[in-house]
Each structure stands twice: as structure tokens, then as C-alpha cells.
Short mmCIF file of C-alpha atoms in Angstrom, two decimals:
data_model
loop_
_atom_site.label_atom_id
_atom_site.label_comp_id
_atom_site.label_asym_id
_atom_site.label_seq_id
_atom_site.Cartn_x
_atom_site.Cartn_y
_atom_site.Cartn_z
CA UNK A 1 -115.21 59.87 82.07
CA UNK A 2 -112.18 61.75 80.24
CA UNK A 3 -110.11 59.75 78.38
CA UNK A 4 -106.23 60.16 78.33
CA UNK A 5 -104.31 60.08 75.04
CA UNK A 6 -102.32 56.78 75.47
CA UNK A 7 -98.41 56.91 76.12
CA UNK A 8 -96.34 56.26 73.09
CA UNK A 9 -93.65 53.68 74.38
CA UNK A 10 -90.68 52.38 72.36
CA UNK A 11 -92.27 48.54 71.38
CA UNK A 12 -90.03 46.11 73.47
CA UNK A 13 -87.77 43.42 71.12
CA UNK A 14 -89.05 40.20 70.52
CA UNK A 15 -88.24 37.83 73.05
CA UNK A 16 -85.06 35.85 72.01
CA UNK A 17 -83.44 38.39 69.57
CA UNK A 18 -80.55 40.91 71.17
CA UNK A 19 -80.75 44.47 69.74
CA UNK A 20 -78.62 45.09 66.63
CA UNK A 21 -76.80 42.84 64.22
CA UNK A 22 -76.13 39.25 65.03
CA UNK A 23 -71.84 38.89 65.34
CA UNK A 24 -69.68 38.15 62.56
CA UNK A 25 -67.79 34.40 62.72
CA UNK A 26 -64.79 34.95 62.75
CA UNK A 27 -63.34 31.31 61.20
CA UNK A 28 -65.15 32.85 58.29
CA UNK A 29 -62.52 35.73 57.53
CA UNK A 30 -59.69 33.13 58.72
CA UNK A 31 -60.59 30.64 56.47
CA UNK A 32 -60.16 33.34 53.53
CA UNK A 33 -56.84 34.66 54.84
CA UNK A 34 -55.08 31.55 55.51
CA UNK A 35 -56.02 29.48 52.19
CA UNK A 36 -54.95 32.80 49.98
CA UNK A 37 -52.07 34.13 52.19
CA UNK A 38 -50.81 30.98 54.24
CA UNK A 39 -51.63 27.64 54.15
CA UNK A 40 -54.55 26.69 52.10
CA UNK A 41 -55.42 22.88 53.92
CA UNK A 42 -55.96 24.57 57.00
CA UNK A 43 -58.07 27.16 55.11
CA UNK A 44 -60.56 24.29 54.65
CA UNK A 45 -60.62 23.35 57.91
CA UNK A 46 -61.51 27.05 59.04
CA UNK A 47 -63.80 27.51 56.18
CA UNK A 48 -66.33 24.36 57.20
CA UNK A 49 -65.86 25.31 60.93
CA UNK A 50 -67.19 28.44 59.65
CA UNK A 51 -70.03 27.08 58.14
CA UNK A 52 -70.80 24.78 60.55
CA UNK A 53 -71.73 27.61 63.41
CA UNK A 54 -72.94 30.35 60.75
CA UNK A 55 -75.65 27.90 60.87
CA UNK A 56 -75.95 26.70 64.29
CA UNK A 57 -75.67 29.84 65.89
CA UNK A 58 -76.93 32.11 63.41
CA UNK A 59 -73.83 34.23 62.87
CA UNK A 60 -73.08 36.19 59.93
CA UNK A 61 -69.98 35.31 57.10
CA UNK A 62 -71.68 32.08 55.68
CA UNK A 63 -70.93 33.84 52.33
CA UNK A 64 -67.34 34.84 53.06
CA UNK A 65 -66.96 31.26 54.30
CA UNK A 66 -67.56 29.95 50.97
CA UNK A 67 -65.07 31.77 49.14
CA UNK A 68 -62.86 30.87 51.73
CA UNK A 69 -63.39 26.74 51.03
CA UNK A 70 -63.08 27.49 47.33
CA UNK A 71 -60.19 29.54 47.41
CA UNK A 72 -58.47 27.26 49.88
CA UNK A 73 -59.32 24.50 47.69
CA UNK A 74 -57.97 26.15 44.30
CA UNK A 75 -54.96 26.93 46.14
CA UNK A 76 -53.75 23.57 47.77
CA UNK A 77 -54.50 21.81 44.15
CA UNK A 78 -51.89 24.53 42.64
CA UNK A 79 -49.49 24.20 45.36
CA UNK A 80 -49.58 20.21 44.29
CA UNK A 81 -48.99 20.55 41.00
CA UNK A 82 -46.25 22.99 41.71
CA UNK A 83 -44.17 20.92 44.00
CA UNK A 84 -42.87 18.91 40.62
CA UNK A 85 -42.18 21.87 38.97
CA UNK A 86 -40.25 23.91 42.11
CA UNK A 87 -38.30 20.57 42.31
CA UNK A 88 -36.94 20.33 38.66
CA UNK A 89 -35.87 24.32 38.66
CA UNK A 90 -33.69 23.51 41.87
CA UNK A 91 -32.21 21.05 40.35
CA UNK A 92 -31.39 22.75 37.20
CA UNK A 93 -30.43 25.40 39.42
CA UNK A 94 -28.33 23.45 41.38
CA UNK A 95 -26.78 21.82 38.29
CA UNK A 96 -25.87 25.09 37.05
CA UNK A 97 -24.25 26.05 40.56
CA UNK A 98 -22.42 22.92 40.07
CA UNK A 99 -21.09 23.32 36.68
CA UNK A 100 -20.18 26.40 37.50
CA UNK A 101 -18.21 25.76 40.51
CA UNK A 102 -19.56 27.57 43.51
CA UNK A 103 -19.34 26.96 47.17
CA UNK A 104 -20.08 23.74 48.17
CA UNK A 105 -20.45 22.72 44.77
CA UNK A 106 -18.32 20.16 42.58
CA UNK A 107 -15.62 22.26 41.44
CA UNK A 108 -14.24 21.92 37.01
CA UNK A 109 -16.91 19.74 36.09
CA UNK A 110 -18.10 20.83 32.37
CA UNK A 111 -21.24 20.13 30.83
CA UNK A 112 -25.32 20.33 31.77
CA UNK A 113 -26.50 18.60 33.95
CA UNK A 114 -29.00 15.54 32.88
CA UNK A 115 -30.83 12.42 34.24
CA UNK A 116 -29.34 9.16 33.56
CA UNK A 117 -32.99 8.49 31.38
CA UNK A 118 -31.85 11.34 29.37
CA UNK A 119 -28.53 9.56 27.98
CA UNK A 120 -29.02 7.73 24.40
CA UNK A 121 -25.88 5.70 22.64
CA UNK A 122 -23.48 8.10 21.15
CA UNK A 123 -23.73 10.74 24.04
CA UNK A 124 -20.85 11.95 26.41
CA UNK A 125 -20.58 12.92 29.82
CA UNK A 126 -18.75 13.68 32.60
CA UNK A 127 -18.95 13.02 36.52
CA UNK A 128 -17.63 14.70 39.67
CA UNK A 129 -13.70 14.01 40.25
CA UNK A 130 -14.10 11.67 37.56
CA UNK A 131 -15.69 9.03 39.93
CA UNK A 132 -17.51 6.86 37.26
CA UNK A 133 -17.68 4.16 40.27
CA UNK A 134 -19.69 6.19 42.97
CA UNK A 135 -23.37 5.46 43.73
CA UNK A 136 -25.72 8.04 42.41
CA UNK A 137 -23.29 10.29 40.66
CA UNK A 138 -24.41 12.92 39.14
CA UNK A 139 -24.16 13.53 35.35
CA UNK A 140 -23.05 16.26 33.35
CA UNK A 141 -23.78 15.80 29.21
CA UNK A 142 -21.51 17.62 26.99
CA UNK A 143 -19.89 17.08 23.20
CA UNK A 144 -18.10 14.55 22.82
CA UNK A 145 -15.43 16.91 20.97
CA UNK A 146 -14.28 18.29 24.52
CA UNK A 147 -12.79 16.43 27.11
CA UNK A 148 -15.01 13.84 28.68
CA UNK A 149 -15.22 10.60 31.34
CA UNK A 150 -17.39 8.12 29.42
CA UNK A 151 -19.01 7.74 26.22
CA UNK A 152 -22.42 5.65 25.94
CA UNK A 153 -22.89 2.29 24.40
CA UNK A 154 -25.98 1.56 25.35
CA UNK A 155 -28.90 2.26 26.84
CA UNK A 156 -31.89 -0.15 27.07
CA UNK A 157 -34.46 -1.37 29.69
CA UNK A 158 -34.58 -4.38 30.83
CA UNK A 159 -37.63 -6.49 30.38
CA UNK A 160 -38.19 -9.23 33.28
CA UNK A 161 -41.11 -7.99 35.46
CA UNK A 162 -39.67 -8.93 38.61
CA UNK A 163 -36.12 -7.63 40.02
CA UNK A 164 -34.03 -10.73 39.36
CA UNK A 165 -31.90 -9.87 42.11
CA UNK A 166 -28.78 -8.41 42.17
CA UNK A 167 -25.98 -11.38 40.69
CA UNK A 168 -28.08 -11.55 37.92
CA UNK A 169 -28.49 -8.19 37.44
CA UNK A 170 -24.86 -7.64 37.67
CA UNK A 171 -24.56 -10.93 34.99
CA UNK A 172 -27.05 -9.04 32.28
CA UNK A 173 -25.18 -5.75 32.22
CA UNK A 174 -22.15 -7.48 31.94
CA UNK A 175 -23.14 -9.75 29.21
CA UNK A 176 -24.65 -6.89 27.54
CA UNK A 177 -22.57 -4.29 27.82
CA UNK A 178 -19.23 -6.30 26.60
CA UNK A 179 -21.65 -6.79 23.70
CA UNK A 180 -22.67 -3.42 22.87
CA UNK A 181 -18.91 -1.78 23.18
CA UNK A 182 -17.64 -4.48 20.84
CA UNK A 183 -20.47 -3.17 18.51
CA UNK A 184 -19.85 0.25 19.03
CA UNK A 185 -15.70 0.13 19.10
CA UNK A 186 -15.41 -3.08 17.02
CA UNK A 187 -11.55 -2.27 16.20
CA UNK A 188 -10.58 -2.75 20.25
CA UNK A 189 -6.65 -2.28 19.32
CA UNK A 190 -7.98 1.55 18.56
CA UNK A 191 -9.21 2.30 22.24
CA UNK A 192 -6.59 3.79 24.41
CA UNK A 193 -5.17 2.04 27.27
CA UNK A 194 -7.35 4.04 29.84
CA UNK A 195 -10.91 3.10 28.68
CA UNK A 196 -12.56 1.11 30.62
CA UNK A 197 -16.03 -1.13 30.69
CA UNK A 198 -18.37 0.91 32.65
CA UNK A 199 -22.82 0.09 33.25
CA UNK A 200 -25.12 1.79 35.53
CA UNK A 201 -27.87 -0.62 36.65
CA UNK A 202 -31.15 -0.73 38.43
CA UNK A 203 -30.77 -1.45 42.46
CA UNK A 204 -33.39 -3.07 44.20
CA UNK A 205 -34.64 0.29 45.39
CA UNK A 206 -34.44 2.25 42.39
CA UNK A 207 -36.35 -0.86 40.59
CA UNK A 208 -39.27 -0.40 42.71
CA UNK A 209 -39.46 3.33 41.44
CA UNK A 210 -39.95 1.56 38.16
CA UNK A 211 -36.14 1.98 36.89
CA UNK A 212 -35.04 -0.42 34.39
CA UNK A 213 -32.81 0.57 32.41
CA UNK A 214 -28.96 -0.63 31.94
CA UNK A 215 -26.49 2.43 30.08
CA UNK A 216 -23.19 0.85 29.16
CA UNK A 217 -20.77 3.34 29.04
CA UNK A 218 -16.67 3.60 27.96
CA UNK A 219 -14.99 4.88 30.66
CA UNK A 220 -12.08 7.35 29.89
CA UNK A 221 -11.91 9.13 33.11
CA UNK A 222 -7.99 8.27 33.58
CA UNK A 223 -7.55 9.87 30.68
CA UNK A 224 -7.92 13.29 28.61
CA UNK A 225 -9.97 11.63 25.94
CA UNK A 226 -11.29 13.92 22.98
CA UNK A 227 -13.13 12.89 20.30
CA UNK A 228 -15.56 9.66 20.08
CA UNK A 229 -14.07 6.55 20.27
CA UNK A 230 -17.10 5.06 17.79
CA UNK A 231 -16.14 2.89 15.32
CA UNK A 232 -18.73 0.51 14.20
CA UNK A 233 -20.54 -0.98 11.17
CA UNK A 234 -21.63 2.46 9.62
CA UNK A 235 -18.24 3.65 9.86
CA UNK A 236 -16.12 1.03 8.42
CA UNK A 237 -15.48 -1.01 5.22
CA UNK A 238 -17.40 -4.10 5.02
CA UNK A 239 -13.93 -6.04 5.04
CA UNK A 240 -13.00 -4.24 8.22
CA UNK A 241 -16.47 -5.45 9.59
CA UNK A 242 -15.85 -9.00 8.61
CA UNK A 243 -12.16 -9.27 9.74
CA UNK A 244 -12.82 -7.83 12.95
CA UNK A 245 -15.69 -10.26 13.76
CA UNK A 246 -13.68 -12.95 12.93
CA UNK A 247 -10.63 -11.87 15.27
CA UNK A 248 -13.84 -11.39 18.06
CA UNK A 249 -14.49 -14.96 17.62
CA UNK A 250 -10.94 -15.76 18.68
CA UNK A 251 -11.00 -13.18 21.23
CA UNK A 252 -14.09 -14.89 23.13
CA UNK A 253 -12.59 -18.14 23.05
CA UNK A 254 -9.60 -16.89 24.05
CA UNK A 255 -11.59 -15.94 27.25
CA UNK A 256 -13.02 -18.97 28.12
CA UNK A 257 -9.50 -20.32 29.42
CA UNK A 258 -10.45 -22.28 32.71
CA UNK A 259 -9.70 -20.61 35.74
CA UNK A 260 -8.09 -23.58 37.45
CA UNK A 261 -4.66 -24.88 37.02
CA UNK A 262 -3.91 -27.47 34.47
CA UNK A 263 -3.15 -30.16 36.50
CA UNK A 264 -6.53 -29.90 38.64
CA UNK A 265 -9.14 -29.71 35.90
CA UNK A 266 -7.25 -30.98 32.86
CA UNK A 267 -10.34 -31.75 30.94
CA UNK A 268 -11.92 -28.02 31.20
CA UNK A 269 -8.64 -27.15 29.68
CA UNK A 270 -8.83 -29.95 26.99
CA UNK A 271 -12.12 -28.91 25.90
CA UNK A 272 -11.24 -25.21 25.75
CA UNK A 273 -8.20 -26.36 23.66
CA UNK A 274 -11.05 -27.75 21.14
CA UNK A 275 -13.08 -24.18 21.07
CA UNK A 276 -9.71 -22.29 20.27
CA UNK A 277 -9.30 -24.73 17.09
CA UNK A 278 -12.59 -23.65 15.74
CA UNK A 279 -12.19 -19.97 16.38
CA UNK A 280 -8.85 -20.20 14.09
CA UNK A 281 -10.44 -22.37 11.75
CA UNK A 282 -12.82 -19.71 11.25
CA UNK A 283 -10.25 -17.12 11.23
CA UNK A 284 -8.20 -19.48 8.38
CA UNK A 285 -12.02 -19.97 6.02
CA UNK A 286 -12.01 -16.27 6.60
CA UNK A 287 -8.45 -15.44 4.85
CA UNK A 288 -8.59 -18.36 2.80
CA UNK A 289 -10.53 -15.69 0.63
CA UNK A 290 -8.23 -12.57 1.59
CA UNK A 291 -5.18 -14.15 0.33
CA UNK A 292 -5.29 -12.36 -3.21
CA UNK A 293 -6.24 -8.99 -2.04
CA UNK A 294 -3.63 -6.81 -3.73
CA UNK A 295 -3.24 -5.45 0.07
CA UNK A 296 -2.46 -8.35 1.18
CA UNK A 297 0.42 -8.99 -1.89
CA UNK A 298 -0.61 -12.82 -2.01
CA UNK A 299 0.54 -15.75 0.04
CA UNK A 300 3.57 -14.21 0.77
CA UNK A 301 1.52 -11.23 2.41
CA UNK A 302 0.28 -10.81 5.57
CA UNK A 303 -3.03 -12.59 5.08
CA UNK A 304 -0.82 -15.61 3.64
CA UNK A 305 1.77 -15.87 6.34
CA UNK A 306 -1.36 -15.80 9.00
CA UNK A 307 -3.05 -18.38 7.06
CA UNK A 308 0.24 -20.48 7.45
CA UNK A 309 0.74 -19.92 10.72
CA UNK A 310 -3.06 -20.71 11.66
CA UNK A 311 -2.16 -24.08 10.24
CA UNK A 312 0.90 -24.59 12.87
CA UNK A 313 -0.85 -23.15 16.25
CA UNK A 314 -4.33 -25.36 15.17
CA UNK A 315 -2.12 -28.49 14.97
CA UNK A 316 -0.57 -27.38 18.68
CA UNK A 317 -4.34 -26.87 20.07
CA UNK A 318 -5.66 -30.31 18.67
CA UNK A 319 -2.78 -32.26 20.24
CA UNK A 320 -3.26 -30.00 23.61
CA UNK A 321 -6.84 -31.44 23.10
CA UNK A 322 -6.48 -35.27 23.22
CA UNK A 323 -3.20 -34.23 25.97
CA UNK A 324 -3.10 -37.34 28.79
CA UNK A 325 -0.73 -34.61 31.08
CA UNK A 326 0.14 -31.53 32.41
CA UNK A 327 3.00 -31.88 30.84
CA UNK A 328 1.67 -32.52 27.66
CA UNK A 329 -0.82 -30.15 27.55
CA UNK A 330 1.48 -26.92 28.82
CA UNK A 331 3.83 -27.96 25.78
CA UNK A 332 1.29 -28.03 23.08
CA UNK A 333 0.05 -24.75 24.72
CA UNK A 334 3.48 -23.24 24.38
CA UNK A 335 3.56 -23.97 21.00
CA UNK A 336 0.11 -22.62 20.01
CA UNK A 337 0.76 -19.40 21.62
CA UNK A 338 4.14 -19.08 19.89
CA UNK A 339 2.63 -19.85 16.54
CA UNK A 340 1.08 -16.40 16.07
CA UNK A 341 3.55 -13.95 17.77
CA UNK A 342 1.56 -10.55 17.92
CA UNK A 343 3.71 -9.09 14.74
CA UNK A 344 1.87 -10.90 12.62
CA UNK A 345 -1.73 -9.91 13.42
CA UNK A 346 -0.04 -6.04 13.49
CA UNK A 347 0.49 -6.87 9.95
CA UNK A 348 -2.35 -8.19 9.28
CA UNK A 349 -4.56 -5.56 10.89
CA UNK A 350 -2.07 -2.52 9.14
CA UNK A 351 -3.57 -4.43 5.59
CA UNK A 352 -6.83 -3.74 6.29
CA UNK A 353 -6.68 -0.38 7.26
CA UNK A 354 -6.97 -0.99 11.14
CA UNK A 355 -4.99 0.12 14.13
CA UNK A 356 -1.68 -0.88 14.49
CA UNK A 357 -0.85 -0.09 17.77
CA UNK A 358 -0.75 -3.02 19.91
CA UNK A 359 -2.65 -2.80 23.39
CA UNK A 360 -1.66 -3.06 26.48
CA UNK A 361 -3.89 -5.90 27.56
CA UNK A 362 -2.39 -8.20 24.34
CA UNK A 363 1.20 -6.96 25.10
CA UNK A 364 0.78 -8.08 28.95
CA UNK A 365 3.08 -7.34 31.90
CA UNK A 366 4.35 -9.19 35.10
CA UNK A 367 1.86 -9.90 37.97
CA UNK A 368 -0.69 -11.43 35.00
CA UNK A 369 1.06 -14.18 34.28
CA UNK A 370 -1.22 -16.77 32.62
CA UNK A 371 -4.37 -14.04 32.18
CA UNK A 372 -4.81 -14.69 28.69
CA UNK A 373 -3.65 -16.45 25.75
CA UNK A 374 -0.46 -17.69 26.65
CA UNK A 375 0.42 -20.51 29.28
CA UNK A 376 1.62 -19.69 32.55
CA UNK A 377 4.67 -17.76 32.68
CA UNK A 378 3.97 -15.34 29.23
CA UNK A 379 2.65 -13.06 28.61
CA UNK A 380 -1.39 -12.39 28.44
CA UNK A 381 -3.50 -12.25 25.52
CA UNK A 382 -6.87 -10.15 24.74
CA UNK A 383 -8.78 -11.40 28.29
CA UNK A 384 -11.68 -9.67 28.93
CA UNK A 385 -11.74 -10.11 32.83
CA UNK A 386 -10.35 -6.97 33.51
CA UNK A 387 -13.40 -4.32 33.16
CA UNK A 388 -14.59 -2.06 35.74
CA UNK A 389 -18.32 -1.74 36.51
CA UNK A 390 -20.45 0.94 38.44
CA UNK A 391 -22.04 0.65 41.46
#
């Protein structure tokens, strides 16, 4: 029996395998192109649906799949910690846009831009149009030798853990910020007639972002002020330091006149009557040792005729103090108040190297009748009610 030579036939392909190359995922190449190019979560998202059916189905790009999770993932942490960054420059940028007047910016207002953290006491600044009373104004820092708004006081955080709520808020920044200008501008007869008592303070809001700080500020906005209006401890004599806390003394008590009229709370206005004979008593121990200054040219000098004339308005406050009337009490008033006509202090202040130039809050004018030191119908003294806060 012959034998044929067998027939060489092409081997068939294992059963389950299609001829050629398994396909290429294509969430693989995705994943790679959108976290580099696009958007780098959703690079993630393509990258482990990549992964997920290279394996199941037993597609190729397993490898390119990786590199497309990595780079996704390096990319979405950088794009985080660039947000801060981007968000600074536009504000510089914006600040500079600003100061430099361009469209839709604020328009003449000199300085850099800065965050209210940024001001420390001493520093100047200015604000858009001057509006030291708008919420959230932006702030512009520049030297205090050019023309400014406001001059810092202060600047401290508060330290109560809980927002006290807003009255007492208000009542701390206050407080504190009369406090800190008469430290920083103890001679008050030297600060021009358009400064004002300014504070920015936490809101409820802004204390939950963890604000807590209160900057005090002397408002000059009205004005074209130049120049710092500092004149405290380190820049004075230490008789100009003592005189001027002494006339502070009388000052405060000067401000704790009763609101009411006489003739409805009589006995507020008896006890204030005491307070204002210890504030010039102090004032009198206090010159009773400046009466031989050679400034002060002995009794018959300034610091003597005050002394004298302490003597005369105390007498007029003890007898408004044990007063029975209205009557009696607006007559013993009159009489303290003309005592010490402002001339005298002038003098006084002139001797010790102060300001002369009487303010306009001490001089008074009509529509504050009985706002200060002298009874109704003259005019005010040094009251402190009239200071202007920020929002």
C-alpha cells in the first residue's frame, strides 16, 4: 500500500483566542491625556476604569493606565496647592490695578495694597473715597509723610474664646481704642479738628474664620493730614507726660456727666459733682509741685493762678454735691464751669511746651448745648461722645 506524503495545513488557533493582538483600552490613553492636559480628578477616574477592564477583559494599556493614575494624581495635588497662590497674585494684581486707577477700579487712591492683619501701631493708610465707615474696605498702606485717611493706634486680638456678641464687641473696641489714642496722641489739643475715633472689629462671620483682632485707628479722612499725629511717652518730656495725665483724669470725669436732666436724676448728678472734685484735687496735688518752675514764674504764673482757681471751681462742685435742687445744683454748676475759663489752661498748657490751640470740641458751638463741661445753655467741654466707629 503506497503511502501519501501528508498535507501541510496552516495549524488552526486555539479555541478562544482571535488572530492578532488583543485591542488597546482606550480609558487607558484618556486617563493620561486628561490628568496632564485637562482635568486631572477625572484622569483618576479614567485611569482605574482602565485598569479595571485591562484585567477583566484582557486588553492591552494596563501600563499606560498607571502612569495615567499617577500623573493624574501628581497633578490635582499641585493644582491644590496652587489655588492659594493664584489667589494672592490676583489680588496683588488687582491692588495694583486699583492703585493705579484703571477701569472699574477705585480711582486716586495711593499706597499698596495690604490685609487688615498686616497693619501694626504707627502705620498709615488710606481707603477708597475716603470711606473709613464702609464694610470690608479695602486698604492701601503708605508713609505716613504723604497724605493719608487714618493712622493706627492699635492693633491687638482679642482673647475671649467665644464671640461675645456684637454690643459687647462694639463696648471693647470702644473702651480700648479711646485708650490707646490717648496713649498714642496724649496732647489731644494737638489733633486737628478733623480726626476722628475710628476701630475695625471682628463680625460674627469673620470671627468664625478665626478673626480677632481690634485696629484702632485716627481717622483724618476729612482732612489733608501729613505727617503722624504721634505724640506719646517716648516723645515727650516727663513733665509733659505727667501734666497731661493729670488733665486726662479731669477729662474722663468730665465725661461721666449723667445723661438725664437735672431735675429727673438729681442724685446721678450729685455724685458726678463728687468725681469732678477729685479729678481737680488731683490736678491741684499735681501743680502744688509746679508752682516754682521758672516756666511757670511762681504763684503769680500760670501754674499758680490754676492752682487758685482749682480752689474756687472745687468749692462750687462740693456745694453742687450736697445740692437739695435743681436750682441749687445748676448754680453751683455755673460757677464751677466759670471758675476755669479755657484761657487759663491755654496758659497753662503754652508753659509746658504743649499746644495752644484750643479745640473745637472744648470751644463748643450751638446745637450742643450742655455736651460737656458746662451746664445747659454753654458751651461744651472735652466730651468724648462724639467719635465715629467702623462698621
Amino acid at each position: 500500500m503506497s503511502t501519501q506524503p501528508p498535507h501541510l495545513w496552516p495549524a488552526p488557533p486555539p479555541q478562544g483566542y482571535a488572530s492578532g493582538p488583543p485591542p488597546f483600552n482606550g480609558f487607558a490613553l484618556a486617563s493620561l491625556l486628561v490628568g496632564l492636559l485637562c482635568f486631572p480628578p477625572l484622569g483618576i477616574v479614567f485611569a482605574i476604569v482602565a485598569l479595571v477592564q485591562t484585567k477583566k477583559k484582557g486588553e492591552r494599556g494596563a501600563a499606560l493606565a498607571v502612569w495615567g493614575l499617577v500623573v493624574s494624581l501628581v497633578m490635582s495635588v499641585a493644582a491644590v496647592l496652587a489655588v492659594p497662590v493664584a489667589v494672592r497674585a490676583l489680588d496683588a494684581l488687582d491692588g495694583r490695578g486699583r492703585s493705579l486707577g484703571g477701569a472699574g477700579t477705585y480711582e486716586s487712591v495711593a499706597g499698596t495694597l495690604v490685609d487688615a492683619s498686616e497693619l501694626r501701631v504707627g502705620h498709615c493708610f488710606n481707603v477708597p473715597d475716603g470711606g473709613l465707615l464702609a464694610e470690608e474696605t479695602p486698604m492701601y498702606r503708605i508713609d505716613c509723610a504723604e497724605v493719608h485717611d487714618a493712622e493706627v493706634t492699635s492693633a491687638a486680638s482679642m482673647t475671649e474664646q467665644r464671640y461675645p456678641g456684637v454690643q459687647e464687641v462694639r463696648d471693647i473696641a470702644v473702651r480700648d481704642c479711646w485708650s490707646a489714642q490717648d496713649t498714642y496722641a496724649m496732647d489731644t489739643w494737638a489733633l486737628p479738628s478733623y480726626a476722628g475715633m475710628y476701630y475695625f472689629a471682628p463680625s460674627r462671620g469673620s470671627w468664625r474664620d478665626g478673626d480677632r483682632r481690634i485696629v484702632c485707628v485716627i481717622g483724618t479722612a476729612d482732612g489733608q493730614q501729613r505727617g503722624s499725629l504721634r505724640n506719646d511717652g517716648g516723645m515727650l518730656t516727663p513733665e509733659q507726660v505727667a501734666f497731661l495725665r493729670v488733665m486726662k483724669g479731669v477729662d474722663e470725669a468730665l465725661a461721666e456727666e449723667p445723661a438725664g436732666d437735672v431735675a429727673d436724676d438729681l442724685p446721678s448728678y450729685r455724685a458726678w459733682a463728687r468725681e469732678m472734685d477729685e479729678a481737680l484735687g488731683a490736678e491741684a496735688r499735681f501743680l502744688d509741685t509746679a508752682k516754682e518752675r521758672p516756666e511757670s514764674a511762681g504763684p503769680a504764673g500760670p501754674a499758680g493762678v490754676q492752682r487758685e482757681r482749682l480752689e474756687v471751681a472745687r468749692l462750687a462742685w462740693q456745694q453742687a454735691a450736697r445740692a437739695t435742687t435743681e436750682e441749687a445744683f445748676l448754680d453751683a454748676w455755673d460757677r464751677a464751669f466759670a471758675a476755669l475759663p479755657v484761657e487759663l489752661e491755654k496758659a497753662l498748657r503754652g508753659s509746658y511746651g504743649l499746644s495752644t490751640t484750643v479745640p473745637e470740641w472744648l470751644v463748643g458751638s450751638e446745637g450742643n448745648e450742655g455736651n460737656g463741661s458746662g451746664p445747659p445753655g454753654t458751651s461744651p467741654g472735652p466730651a468724648r461722645s462724639p467719635s465715629r466707629e467702623s462698621a
